[in-house]
Tab-separated table of C-alpha atoms and ligand atoms in Angstrom:
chain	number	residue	atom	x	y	z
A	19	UNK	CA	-0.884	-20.141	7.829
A	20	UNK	CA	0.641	-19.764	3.900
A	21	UNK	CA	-2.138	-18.978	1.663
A	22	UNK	CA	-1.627	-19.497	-2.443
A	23	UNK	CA	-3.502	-18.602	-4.887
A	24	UNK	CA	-3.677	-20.046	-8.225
A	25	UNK	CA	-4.994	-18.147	-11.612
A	26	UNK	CA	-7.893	-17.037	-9.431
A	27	UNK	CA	-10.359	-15.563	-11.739
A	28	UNK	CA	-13.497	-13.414	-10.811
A	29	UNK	CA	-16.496	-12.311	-13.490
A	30	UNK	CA	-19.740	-9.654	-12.298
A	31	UNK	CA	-22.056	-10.385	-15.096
A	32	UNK	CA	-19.340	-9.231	-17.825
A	33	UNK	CA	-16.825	-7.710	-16.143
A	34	UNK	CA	-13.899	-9.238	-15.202
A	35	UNK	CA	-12.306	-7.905	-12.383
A	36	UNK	CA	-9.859	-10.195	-11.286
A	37	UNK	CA	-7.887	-11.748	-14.342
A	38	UNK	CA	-6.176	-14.817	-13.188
A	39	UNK	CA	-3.948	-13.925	-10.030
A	40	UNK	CA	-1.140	-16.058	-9.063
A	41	UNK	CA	-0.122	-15.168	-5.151
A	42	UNK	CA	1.452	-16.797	-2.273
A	43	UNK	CA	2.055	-15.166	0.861
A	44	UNK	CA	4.355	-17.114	3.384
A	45	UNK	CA	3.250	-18.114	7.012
A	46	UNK	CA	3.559	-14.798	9.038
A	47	UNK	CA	4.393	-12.382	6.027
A	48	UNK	CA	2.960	-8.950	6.066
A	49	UNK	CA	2.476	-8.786	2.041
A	50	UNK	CA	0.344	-5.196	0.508
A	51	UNK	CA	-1.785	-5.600	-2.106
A	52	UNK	CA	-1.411	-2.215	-3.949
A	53	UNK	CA	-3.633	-0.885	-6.773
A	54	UNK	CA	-5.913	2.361	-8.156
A	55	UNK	CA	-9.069	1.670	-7.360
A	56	UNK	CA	-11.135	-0.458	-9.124
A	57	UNK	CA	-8.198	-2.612	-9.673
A	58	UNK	CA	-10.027	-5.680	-7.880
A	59	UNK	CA	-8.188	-5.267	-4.625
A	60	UNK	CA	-11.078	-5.826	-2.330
A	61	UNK	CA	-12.967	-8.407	-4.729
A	62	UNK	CA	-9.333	-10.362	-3.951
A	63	UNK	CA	-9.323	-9.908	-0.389
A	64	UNK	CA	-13.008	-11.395	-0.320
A	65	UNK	CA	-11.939	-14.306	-2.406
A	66	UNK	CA	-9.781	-15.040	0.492
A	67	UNK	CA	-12.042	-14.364	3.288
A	68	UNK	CA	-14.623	-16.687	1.458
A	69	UNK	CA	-17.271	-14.039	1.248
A	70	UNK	CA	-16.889	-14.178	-2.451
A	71	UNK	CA	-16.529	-17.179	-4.533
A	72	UNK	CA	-13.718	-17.225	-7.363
A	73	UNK	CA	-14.995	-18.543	-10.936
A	74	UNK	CA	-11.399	-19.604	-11.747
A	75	UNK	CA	-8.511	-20.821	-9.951
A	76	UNK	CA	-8.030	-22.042	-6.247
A	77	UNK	CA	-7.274	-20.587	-3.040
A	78	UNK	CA	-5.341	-22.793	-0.652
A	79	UNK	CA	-5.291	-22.333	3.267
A	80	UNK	CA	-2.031	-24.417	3.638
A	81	UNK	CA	-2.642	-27.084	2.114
A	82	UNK	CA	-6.370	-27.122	1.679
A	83	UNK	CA	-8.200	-26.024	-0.929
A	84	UNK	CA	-10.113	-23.174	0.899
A	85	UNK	CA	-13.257	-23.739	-0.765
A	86	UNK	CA	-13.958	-26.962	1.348
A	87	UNK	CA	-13.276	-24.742	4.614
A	88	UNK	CA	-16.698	-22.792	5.492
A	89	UNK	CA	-15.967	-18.903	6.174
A	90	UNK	CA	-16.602	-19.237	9.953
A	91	UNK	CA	-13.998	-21.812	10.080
A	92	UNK	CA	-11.469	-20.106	7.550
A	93	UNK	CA	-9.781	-18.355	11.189
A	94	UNK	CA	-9.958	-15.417	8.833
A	95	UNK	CA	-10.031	-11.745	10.910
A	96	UNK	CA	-11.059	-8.081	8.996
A	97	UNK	CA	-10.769	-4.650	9.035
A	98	UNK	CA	-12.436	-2.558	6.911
A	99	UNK	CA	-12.308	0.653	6.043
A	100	UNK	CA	-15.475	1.407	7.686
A	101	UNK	CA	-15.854	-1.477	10.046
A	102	UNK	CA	-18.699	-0.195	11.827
A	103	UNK	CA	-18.316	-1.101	15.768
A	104	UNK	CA	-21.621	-1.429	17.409
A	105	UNK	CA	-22.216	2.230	18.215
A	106	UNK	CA	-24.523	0.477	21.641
A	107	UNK	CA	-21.491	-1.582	22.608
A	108	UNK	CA	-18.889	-0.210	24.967
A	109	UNK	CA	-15.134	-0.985	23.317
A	110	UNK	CA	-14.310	-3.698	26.050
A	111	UNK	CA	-17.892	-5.698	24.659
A	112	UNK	CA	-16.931	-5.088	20.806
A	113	UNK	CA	-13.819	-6.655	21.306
A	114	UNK	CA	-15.385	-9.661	23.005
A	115	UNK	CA	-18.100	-9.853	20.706
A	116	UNK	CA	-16.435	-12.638	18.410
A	117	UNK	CA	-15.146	-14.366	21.667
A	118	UNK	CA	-19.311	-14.615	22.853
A	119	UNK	CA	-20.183	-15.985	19.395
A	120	UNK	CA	-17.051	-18.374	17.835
A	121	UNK	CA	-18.092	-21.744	17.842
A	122	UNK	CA	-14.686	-22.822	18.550
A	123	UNK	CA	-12.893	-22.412	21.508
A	124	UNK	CA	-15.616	-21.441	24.085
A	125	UNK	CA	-13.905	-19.212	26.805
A	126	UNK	CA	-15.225	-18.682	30.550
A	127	UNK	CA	-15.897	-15.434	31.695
A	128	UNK	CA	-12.590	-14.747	33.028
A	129	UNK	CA	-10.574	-15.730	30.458
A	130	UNK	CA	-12.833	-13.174	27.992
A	131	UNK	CA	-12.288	-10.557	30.444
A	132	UNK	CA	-8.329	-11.594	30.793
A	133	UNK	CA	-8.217	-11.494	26.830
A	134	UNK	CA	-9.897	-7.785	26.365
A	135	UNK	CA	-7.165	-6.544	28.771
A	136	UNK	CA	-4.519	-7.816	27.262
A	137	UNK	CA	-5.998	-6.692	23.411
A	138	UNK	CA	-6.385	-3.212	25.323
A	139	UNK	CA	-2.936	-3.413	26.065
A	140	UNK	CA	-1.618	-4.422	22.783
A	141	UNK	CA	-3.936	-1.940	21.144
A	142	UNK	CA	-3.055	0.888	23.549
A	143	UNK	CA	-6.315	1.552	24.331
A	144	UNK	CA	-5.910	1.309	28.411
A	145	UNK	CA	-8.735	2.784	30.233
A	146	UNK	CA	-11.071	2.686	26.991
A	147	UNK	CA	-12.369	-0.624	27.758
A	148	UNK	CA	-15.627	0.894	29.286
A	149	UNK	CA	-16.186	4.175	26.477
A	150	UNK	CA	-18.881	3.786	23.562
A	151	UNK	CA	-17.303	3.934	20.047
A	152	UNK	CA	-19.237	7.706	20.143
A	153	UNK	CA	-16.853	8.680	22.658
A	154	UNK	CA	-13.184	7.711	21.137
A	155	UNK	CA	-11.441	8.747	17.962
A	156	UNK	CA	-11.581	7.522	14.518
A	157	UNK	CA	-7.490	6.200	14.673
A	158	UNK	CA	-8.885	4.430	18.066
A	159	UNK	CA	-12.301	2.888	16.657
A	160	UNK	CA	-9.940	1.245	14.198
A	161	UNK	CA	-7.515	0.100	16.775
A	162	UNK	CA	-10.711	-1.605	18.447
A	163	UNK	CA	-11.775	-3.014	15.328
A	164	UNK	CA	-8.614	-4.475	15.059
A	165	UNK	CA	-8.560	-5.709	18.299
A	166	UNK	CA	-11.975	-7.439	17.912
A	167	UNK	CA	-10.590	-9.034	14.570
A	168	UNK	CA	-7.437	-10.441	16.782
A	169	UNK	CA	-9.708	-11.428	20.043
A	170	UNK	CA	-10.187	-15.137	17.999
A	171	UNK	CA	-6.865	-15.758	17.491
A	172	UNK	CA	-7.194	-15.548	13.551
A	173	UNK	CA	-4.609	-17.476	11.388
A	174	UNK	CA	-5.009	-14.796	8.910
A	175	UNK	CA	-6.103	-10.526	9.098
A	176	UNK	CA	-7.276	-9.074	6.142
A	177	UNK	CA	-6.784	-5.477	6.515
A	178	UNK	CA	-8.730	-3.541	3.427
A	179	UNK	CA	-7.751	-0.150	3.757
A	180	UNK	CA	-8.413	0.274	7.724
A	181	UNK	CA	-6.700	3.831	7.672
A	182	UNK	CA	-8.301	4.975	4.593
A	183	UNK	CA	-11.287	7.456	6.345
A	184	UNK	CA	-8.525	9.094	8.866
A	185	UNK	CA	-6.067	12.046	8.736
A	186	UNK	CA	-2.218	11.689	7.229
A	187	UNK	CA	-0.738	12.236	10.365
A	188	UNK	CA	-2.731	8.953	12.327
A	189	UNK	CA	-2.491	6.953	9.913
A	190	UNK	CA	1.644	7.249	9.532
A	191	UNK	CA	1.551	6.614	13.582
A	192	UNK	CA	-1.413	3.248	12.894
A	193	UNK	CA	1.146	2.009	10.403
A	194	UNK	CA	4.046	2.324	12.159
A	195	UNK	CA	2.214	0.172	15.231
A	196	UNK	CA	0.403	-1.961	13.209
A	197	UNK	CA	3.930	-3.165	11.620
A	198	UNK	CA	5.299	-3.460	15.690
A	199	UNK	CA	2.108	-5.605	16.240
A	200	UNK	CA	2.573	-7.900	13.347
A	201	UNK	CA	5.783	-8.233	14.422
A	202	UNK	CA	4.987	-9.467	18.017
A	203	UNK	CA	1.738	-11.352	16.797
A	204	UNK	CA	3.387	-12.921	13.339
A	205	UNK	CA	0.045	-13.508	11.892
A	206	UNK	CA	-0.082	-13.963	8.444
A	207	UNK	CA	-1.707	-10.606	6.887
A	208	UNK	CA	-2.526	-9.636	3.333
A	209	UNK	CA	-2.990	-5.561	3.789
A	210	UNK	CA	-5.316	-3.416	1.073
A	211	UNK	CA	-3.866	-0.398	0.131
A	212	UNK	CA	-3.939	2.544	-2.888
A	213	UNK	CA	-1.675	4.616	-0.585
A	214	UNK	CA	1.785	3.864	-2.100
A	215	UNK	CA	3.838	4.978	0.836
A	216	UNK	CA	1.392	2.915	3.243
A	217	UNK	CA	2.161	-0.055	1.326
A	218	UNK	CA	6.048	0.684	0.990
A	219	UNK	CA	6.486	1.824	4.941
A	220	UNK	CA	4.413	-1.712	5.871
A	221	UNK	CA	4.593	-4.338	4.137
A	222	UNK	CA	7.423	-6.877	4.237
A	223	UNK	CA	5.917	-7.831	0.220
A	224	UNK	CA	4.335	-5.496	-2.207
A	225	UNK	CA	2.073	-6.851	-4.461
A	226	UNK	CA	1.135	-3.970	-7.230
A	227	UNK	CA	-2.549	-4.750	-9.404
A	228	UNK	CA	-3.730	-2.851	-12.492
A	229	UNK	CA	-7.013	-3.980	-13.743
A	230	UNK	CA	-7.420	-7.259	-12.385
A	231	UNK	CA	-3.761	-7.949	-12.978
A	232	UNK	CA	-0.856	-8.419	-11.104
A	233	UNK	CA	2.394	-5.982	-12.545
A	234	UNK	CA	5.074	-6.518	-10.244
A	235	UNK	CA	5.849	-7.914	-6.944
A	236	UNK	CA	8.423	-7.550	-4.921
A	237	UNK	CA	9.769	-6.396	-1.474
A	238	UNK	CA	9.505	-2.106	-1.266
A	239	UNK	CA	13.536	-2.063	-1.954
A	240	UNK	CA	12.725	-4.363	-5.225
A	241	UNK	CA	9.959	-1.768	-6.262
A	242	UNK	CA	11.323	1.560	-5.564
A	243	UNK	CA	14.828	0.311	-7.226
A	244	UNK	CA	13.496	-1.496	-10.323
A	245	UNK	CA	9.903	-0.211	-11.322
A	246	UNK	CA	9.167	-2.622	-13.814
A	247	UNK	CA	6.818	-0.793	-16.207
A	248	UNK	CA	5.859	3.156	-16.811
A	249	UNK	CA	2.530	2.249	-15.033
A	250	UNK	CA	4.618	1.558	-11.682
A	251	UNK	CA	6.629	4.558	-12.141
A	252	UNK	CA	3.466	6.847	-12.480
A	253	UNK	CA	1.627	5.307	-9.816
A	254	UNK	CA	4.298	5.002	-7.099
A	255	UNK	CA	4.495	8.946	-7.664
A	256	UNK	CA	5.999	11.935	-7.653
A	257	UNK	CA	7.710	11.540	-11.253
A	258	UNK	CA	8.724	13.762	-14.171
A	259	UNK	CA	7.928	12.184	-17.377
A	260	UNK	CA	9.479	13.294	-20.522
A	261	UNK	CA	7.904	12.499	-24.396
A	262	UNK	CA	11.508	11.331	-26.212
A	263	UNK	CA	12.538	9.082	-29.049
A	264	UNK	CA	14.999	6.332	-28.515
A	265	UNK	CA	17.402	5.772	-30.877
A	266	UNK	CA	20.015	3.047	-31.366
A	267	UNK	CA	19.455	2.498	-26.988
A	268	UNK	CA	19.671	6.050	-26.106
A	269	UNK	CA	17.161	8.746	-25.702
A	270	UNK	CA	17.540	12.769	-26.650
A	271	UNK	CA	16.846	15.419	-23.608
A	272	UNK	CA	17.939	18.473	-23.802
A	273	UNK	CA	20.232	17.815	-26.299
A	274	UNK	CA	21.689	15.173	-24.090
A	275	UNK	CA	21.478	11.275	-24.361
A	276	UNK	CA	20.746	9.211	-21.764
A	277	UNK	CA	21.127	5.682	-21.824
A	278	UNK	CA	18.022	3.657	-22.887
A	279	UNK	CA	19.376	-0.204	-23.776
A	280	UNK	CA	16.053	-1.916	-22.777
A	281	UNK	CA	14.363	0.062	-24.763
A	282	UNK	CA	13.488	-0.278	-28.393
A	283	UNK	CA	13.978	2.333	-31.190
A	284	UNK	CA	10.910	4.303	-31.307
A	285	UNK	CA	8.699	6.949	-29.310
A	286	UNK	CA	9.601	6.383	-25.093
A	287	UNK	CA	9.445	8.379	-21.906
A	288	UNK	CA	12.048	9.478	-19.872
A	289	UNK	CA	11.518	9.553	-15.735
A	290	UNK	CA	12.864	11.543	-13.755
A	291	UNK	CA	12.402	11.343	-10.065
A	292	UNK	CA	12.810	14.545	-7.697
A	293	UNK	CA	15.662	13.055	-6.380
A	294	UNK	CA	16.860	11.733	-9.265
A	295	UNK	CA	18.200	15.293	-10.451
A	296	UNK	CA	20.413	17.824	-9.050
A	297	UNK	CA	21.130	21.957	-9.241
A	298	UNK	CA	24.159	23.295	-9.749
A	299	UNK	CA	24.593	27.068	-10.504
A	300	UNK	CA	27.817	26.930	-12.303
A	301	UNK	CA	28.685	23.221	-13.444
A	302	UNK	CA	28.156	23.875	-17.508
A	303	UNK	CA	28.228	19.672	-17.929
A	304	UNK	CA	24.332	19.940	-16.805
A	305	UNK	CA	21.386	20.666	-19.068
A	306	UNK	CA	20.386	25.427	-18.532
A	307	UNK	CA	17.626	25.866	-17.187
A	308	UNK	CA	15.635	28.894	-14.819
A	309	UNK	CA	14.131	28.283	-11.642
A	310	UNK	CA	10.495	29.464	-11.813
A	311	UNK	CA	9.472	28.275	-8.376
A	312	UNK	CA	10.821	27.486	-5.128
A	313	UNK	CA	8.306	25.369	-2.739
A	314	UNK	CA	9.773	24.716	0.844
A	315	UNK	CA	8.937	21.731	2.253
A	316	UNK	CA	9.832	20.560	5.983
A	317	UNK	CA	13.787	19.479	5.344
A	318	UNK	CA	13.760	20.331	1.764
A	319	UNK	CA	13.462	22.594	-1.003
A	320	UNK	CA	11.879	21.675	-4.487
A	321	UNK	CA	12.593	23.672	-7.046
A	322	UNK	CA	10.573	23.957	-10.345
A	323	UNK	CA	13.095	24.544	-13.234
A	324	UNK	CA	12.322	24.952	-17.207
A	325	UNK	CA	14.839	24.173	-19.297
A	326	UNK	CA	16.135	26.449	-21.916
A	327	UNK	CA	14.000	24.048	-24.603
A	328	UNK	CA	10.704	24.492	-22.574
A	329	UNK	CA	11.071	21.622	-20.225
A	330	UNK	CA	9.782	21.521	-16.648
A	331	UNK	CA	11.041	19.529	-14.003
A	332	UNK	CA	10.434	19.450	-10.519
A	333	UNK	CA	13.463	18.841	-8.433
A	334	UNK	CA	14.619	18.280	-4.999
A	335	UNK	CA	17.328	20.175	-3.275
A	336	UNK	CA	18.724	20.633	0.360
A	337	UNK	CA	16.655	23.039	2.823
A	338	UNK	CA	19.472	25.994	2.749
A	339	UNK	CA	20.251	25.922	-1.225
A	340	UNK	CA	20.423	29.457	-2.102
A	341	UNK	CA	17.874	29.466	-4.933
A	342	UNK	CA	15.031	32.148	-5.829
A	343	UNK	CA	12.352	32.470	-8.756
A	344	UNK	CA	14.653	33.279	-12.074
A	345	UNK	CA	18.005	31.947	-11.027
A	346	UNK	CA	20.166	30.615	-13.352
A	347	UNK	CA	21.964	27.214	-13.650
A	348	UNK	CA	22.252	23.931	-14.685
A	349	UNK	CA	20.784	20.556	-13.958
A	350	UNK	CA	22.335	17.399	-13.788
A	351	UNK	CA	20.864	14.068	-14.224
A	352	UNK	CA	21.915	11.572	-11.407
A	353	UNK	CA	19.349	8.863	-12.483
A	354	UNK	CA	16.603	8.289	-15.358
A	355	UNK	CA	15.236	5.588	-16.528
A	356	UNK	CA	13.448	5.355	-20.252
A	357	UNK	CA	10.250	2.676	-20.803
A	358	UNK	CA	8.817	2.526	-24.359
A	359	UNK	CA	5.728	4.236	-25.422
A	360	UNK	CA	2.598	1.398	-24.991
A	361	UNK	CA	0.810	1.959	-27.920
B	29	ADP	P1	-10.559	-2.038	-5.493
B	29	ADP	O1	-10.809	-2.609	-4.135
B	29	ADP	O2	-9.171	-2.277	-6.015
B	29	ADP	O3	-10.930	-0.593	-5.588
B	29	ADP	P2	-12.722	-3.801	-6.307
B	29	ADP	O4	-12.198	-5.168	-6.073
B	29	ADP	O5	-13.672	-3.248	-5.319
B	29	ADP	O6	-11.501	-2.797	-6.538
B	29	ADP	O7	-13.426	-3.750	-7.715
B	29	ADP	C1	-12.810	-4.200	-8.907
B	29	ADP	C2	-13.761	-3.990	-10.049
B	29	ADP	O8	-14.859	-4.883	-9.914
B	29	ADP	C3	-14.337	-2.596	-10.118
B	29	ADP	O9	-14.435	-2.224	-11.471
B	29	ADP	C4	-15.706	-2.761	-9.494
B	29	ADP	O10	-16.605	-1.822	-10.014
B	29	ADP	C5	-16.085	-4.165	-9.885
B	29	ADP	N1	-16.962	-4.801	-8.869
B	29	ADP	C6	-16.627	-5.059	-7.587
B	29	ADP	N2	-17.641	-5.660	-6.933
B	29	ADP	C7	-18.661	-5.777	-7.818
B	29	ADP	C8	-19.991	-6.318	-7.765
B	29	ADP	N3	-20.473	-6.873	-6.652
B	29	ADP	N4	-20.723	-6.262	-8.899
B	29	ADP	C9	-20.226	-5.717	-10.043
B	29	ADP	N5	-18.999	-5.201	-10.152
B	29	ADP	C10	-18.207	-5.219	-9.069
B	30	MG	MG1	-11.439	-1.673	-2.384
């Protein structure tokens, strides 16, 4: 099922928290919706589920306008962040619970119990069926909650930040097999997310919000290559940001100029990514600087260096660089890339 929406607009009292958002997400896409929070994320994700009403704009299921389709009949399925399973509910009667209730497509007892398996199956959550959501782990309460979402055959899964509450290490594994479910399901799926590398690993769309805004979409290649903004560049992470003045298209560091032809004369930053630098102990083309800290990291070093103006940059290097506290040497810009100051 495509969904579109069309300057959807949504006002509390005063506040406007969703400025007029333009979005269409193809039959069977997997598209993130990516923001800070407070950036209307979830108010959007309601809009579509119908649990909140948009005072601007349309939503279109296809090619209805979803406000004539009543919630229950939207084929809309959730996850929250906390979906709370019933705790007096064994898994197997969670998952049917939406099956028992749907006014559509009554099932016979068989067929329910036929469906759990196979959701137990997809959800590798074999020989859970008959455990109480007390007895299994939070990365498998949210597999259950996504099962129960799926037993109705939604046309559409809203996902609003279902791995939020658990630890790094489940929720790279969840994403990972949600994105090998989605792919053997195909259901259309708009996924919440302020975790940038979520949203980048997952989604086959990225959809980046700042206050109620949309400012940039674009598949995760399209994002990470061309950041469109100094907003994006900061909030996908892990930057260097340096205060500079373009002048005539470039921009002073270091006594260097790097290239800044967007850009207009005037104050600017430079970023730097990590990765986007490189050490060299002896090549004298690079910029001097001193290494004042070394931080391993599993298959890497990163390397804190100051600059002989006062400058410091973080900086990635390979695992077995020979590289202490105080070294010498030079750095060399691989990549930058300059946005103008926002007043
Ligand atoms: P996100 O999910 O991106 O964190 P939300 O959509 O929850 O953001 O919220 C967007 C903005 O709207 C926030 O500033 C929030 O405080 C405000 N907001 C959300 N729901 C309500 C509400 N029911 N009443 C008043 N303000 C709300
Ligand atoms: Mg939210």
């Amino acid at each position: 099922m495509k969904i579109r929406l069309d300057q959807v607009v949504k006002t509390f009292d005063t506040f406007r928290a969703v400025h007029g958002v333009s979005l269409e997400i193809e039959s069977g896409e997997l598209v993130a919706l990516l923001g800070p929070s407070g950036s209307g994320k979830t108010t959007i994700l309601r809009m579509v589920a119908g649990l909140e009403f948009a005072d601007g704009g349309q939503i279109h299921f296809g090619d209805r306008n979803a406000t004539d389709i009543p919630v229950r009949d939207r084929g809309v399925g959730f996850v929250f962040q906390h979906y709370a399973l019933f705790p007096h509910m064994t898994v197997a009667e969670n998952i049917a619970f939406g099956m028992r209730t749907a006014r559509a497509a009554r099932r016979s007892e068989a067929q329910i119990a036929e469906r759990i398996n196979d959701l137990l199956r997809l959800m590798r959550l074999e020989g859970l069926g008959q455990r109480f959501p007390g007895q299994i782990s939070g990365g498998q309460k949210q597999r259950v909650a996504l099962a129960r979402a799926l037993a109705v055959d939604p046309k559409v899964l809203l996902l609003d930040e279902p791995f939020g509450a658990l630890d790094a290490n489940v929720r790279r594994d969840l994403r990972r097999w949600l994105r090998e479910v989605h792919e053997e399901l195909g259901i259309t799926t708009l996924f919440v997310t302020h975790d940038q590398e979520e949203a980048l690993d997952l989604a086959d769309r990225v959809v980046i919000l700042n206050e109620g805004k949309i400012v940039q979409e674009g598949t995760p290649e399209e994002i990470c290559r061309n950041p469109a903004s100094a907003f994006i560049m900061h909030f996908l992470g892990d930057t260097n940001a340096i205060a500079t003045t373009v002048t005539k298209g470039k921009a002073a560091f270091d006594g260097k100029l790097i290239e800044a032809a967007d850009c207009v004369d005037g104050p600017a930053d430079i970023f730097l990514r990590p990765n986007d630098l490189a050490w060299s102990p002896t090549d004298a083309a690079g910029i001097p600087a001193t290494i004042s800290r070394v931080l391993d990291r599993p298959g890497a070093r990163r390397l804190v260096a100051v600059t002989d103006s006062g400058q410091t940059l973080e900086l990635d290097a390979e695992p077995d660089l020979e590289v202490s506290r105080s070294s010498r040497g030079y750095l060399k810009v691989l990549r930058s890339r300059v946005f103008t100051r926002q007043a």
